[in-house]
XYZ file of C-alpha atoms in Angstrom:
196
model
C 159.149 93.196 87.281
C 156.170 94.852 88.858
C 156.012 98.405 87.621
C 153.204 100.370 89.291
C 150.113 100.668 87.119
C 149.051 104.152 88.129
C 150.102 107.288 89.947
C 148.013 107.345 93.122
C 149.429 110.499 94.652
C 150.288 113.900 93.162
C 153.770 114.848 92.014
C 155.184 118.284 92.768
C 157.304 118.890 89.654
C 157.140 118.318 85.896
C 160.270 118.024 83.754
C 159.573 118.754 80.082
C 162.576 117.333 78.238
C 163.713 118.868 74.937
C 160.279 119.591 73.443
C 161.958 121.723 70.791
C 160.799 122.563 67.284
C 163.360 120.337 65.553
C 161.993 117.244 67.294
C 158.240 117.837 67.204
C 157.603 119.727 63.934
C 158.568 119.345 60.303
C 160.509 116.534 58.661
C 162.526 115.733 61.781
C 159.523 115.296 64.074
C 159.134 112.124 66.076
C 156.362 109.798 64.883
C 152.991 110.747 66.388
C 154.352 114.155 67.373
C 150.841 115.635 67.410
C 149.728 113.115 70.033
C 152.856 113.736 72.100
C 152.220 117.492 72.019
C 148.619 116.998 73.156
C 149.933 115.090 76.182
C 152.726 117.521 77.043
C 150.430 120.527 76.603
C 147.913 118.981 78.985
C 150.563 117.986 81.541
C 152.026 121.504 81.578
C 148.598 123.109 81.978
C 147.638 120.796 84.828
C 151.017 121.181 86.545
C 150.602 124.969 86.473
C 147.072 124.747 87.855
C 148.234 122.379 90.583
C 151.031 124.695 91.701
C 153.796 122.248 90.747
C 157.274 123.285 89.633
C 157.583 123.174 85.807
C 161.073 122.848 84.330
C 161.588 123.059 80.570
C 164.889 121.420 79.641
C 166.326 122.820 76.411
C 169.153 121.033 74.650
C 171.995 123.082 73.169
C 173.124 120.957 70.240
C 176.493 121.282 68.511
C 177.122 123.649 65.624
C 175.220 122.533 62.543
C 172.768 120.323 64.439
C 168.992 120.632 64.281
C 168.995 122.007 67.834
C 171.943 124.363 67.508
C 171.302 127.292 69.896
C 169.369 130.249 68.496
C 168.227 128.401 65.366
C 164.529 127.745 64.649
C 164.846 124.047 65.573
C 166.305 124.908 68.985
C 163.276 126.940 70.075
C 160.999 125.443 72.707
C 157.629 124.407 71.309
C 155.638 125.260 74.439
C 155.230 128.804 75.694
C 157.014 129.300 78.998
C 155.396 131.227 81.837
C 158.618 132.235 83.548
C 158.346 132.816 87.256
C 159.110 131.279 90.637
C 157.516 127.943 89.699
C 158.431 127.728 85.979
C 161.904 127.906 84.492
C 164.000 126.965 81.482
C 167.260 125.114 82.048
C 169.614 124.731 79.119
C 171.806 121.652 78.863
C 174.485 120.175 76.616
C 174.278 116.525 77.689
C 171.534 113.891 77.664
C 171.080 113.968 81.435
C 169.234 117.126 82.470
C 171.017 117.025 85.841
C 174.543 116.801 84.386
C 176.275 120.164 84.532
C 173.052 122.100 85.176
C 171.397 123.719 88.209
C 168.445 121.281 88.047
C 169.245 119.301 91.214
C 169.813 122.461 93.224
C 166.605 124.033 91.965
C 164.532 120.963 92.893
C 166.208 120.670 96.294
C 165.712 124.354 97.069
C 162.041 124.076 96.108
C 161.552 121.017 98.322
C 160.523 118.728 95.453
C 160.240 115.028 96.350
C 158.402 113.645 93.324
C 158.308 114.460 89.641
C 156.885 113.489 86.289
C 159.060 113.424 83.173
C 157.878 113.888 79.586
C 159.397 114.809 76.220
C 162.004 113.469 73.785
C 164.015 111.353 73.079
C 162.874 108.374 75.171
C 166.092 106.353 75.167
C 168.409 109.325 75.407
C 167.603 112.527 77.297
C 164.321 111.351 78.835
C 165.764 108.112 80.189
C 169.038 109.684 81.341
C 167.223 112.432 83.237
C 164.706 110.031 84.792
C 167.481 107.634 85.847
C 169.406 110.359 87.656
C 166.204 111.545 89.340
C 165.714 108.002 90.658
C 169.327 107.833 91.832
C 168.811 111.115 93.698
C 165.836 109.627 95.531
C 162.930 111.281 93.745
C 159.691 109.452 93.077
C 159.581 109.371 89.262
C 156.508 109.046 87.061
C 157.257 108.605 83.342
C 153.835 108.578 81.642
C 154.025 105.981 78.883
C 152.196 108.174 76.358
C 154.069 111.431 77.028
C 157.548 110.623 75.733
C 158.672 109.692 72.244
C 161.616 109.027 69.969
C 162.556 108.084 66.423
C 162.655 104.629 64.834
C 165.999 102.866 65.084
C 167.014 102.097 61.492
C 167.733 98.547 60.390
C 171.320 97.401 60.771
C 172.289 94.462 58.528
C 173.367 91.517 60.615
C 172.105 93.146 63.821
C 168.371 93.842 63.573
C 165.499 95.010 61.435
C 164.120 98.521 61.960
C 162.909 98.985 65.526
C 159.698 101.051 65.647
C 159.800 104.202 67.755
C 157.005 103.047 70.081
C 159.001 99.898 70.903
C 162.137 101.923 71.585
C 160.172 104.187 73.946
C 158.657 101.252 75.803
C 162.001 99.505 76.297
C 163.711 102.749 77.356
C 161.108 103.301 80.075
C 161.013 99.678 81.206
C 164.801 99.649 81.559
C 164.510 102.174 84.396
C 163.451 99.304 86.647
C 160.844 98.801 89.334
C 161.234 102.174 91.017
C 159.941 104.247 88.094
C 156.212 104.440 87.395
C 156.255 103.808 83.639
C 152.805 102.423 82.811
C 150.839 105.438 84.032
C 149.001 107.339 81.260
C 149.537 111.098 81.173
C 145.861 111.719 81.912
C 146.225 110.002 85.310
C 149.191 112.047 86.509
C 148.110 114.533 89.147
C 149.983 117.547 90.435
C 150.220 119.478 93.649
C 152.317 122.243 95.111
C 155.443 121.312 97.031
C 154.397 120.524 100.603
C 155.211 123.247 103.099
C 158.357 122.541 105.107
C 158.039 122.229 108.848
């Protein structure tokens, strides 16, 4: 496999996947949550400055879950600057495109390329990135801007799998079309090109 090593041209949208209090603060936070939040904070700020579309995906978990709607854990960690280029889209499935207006919003805006960041790498991040690829978007998944939990040991199956390994495999499994070795600091943003 020959995954691209860097992101040479700007992307025109940023998808921030499930960066909610339950997953990035407190006892349930992903390992290295502080580092993840530094990266996502920087990506959001640079996407705004570049005029890119910013979409915050917010998972509505089932009753009793850490991300049950309108509980403290469900709240988005990052402040949202709602407007024509920044929105929140709520979802109930891993894939941010499944049953949501995300595809229509990106199409209407003229988006052709996007970066994806957030949690959890092998679930909502990967599912959303995979559908974006299937829809023909150029996808950048910065290797240091998505995270997950360790996979616990399973007797007779495997030892504990560290979170950073799970994240790496989840990204790599997207195949050659996704840019998965780019660091967040190298992702650049621009406004959606004007349609002619």
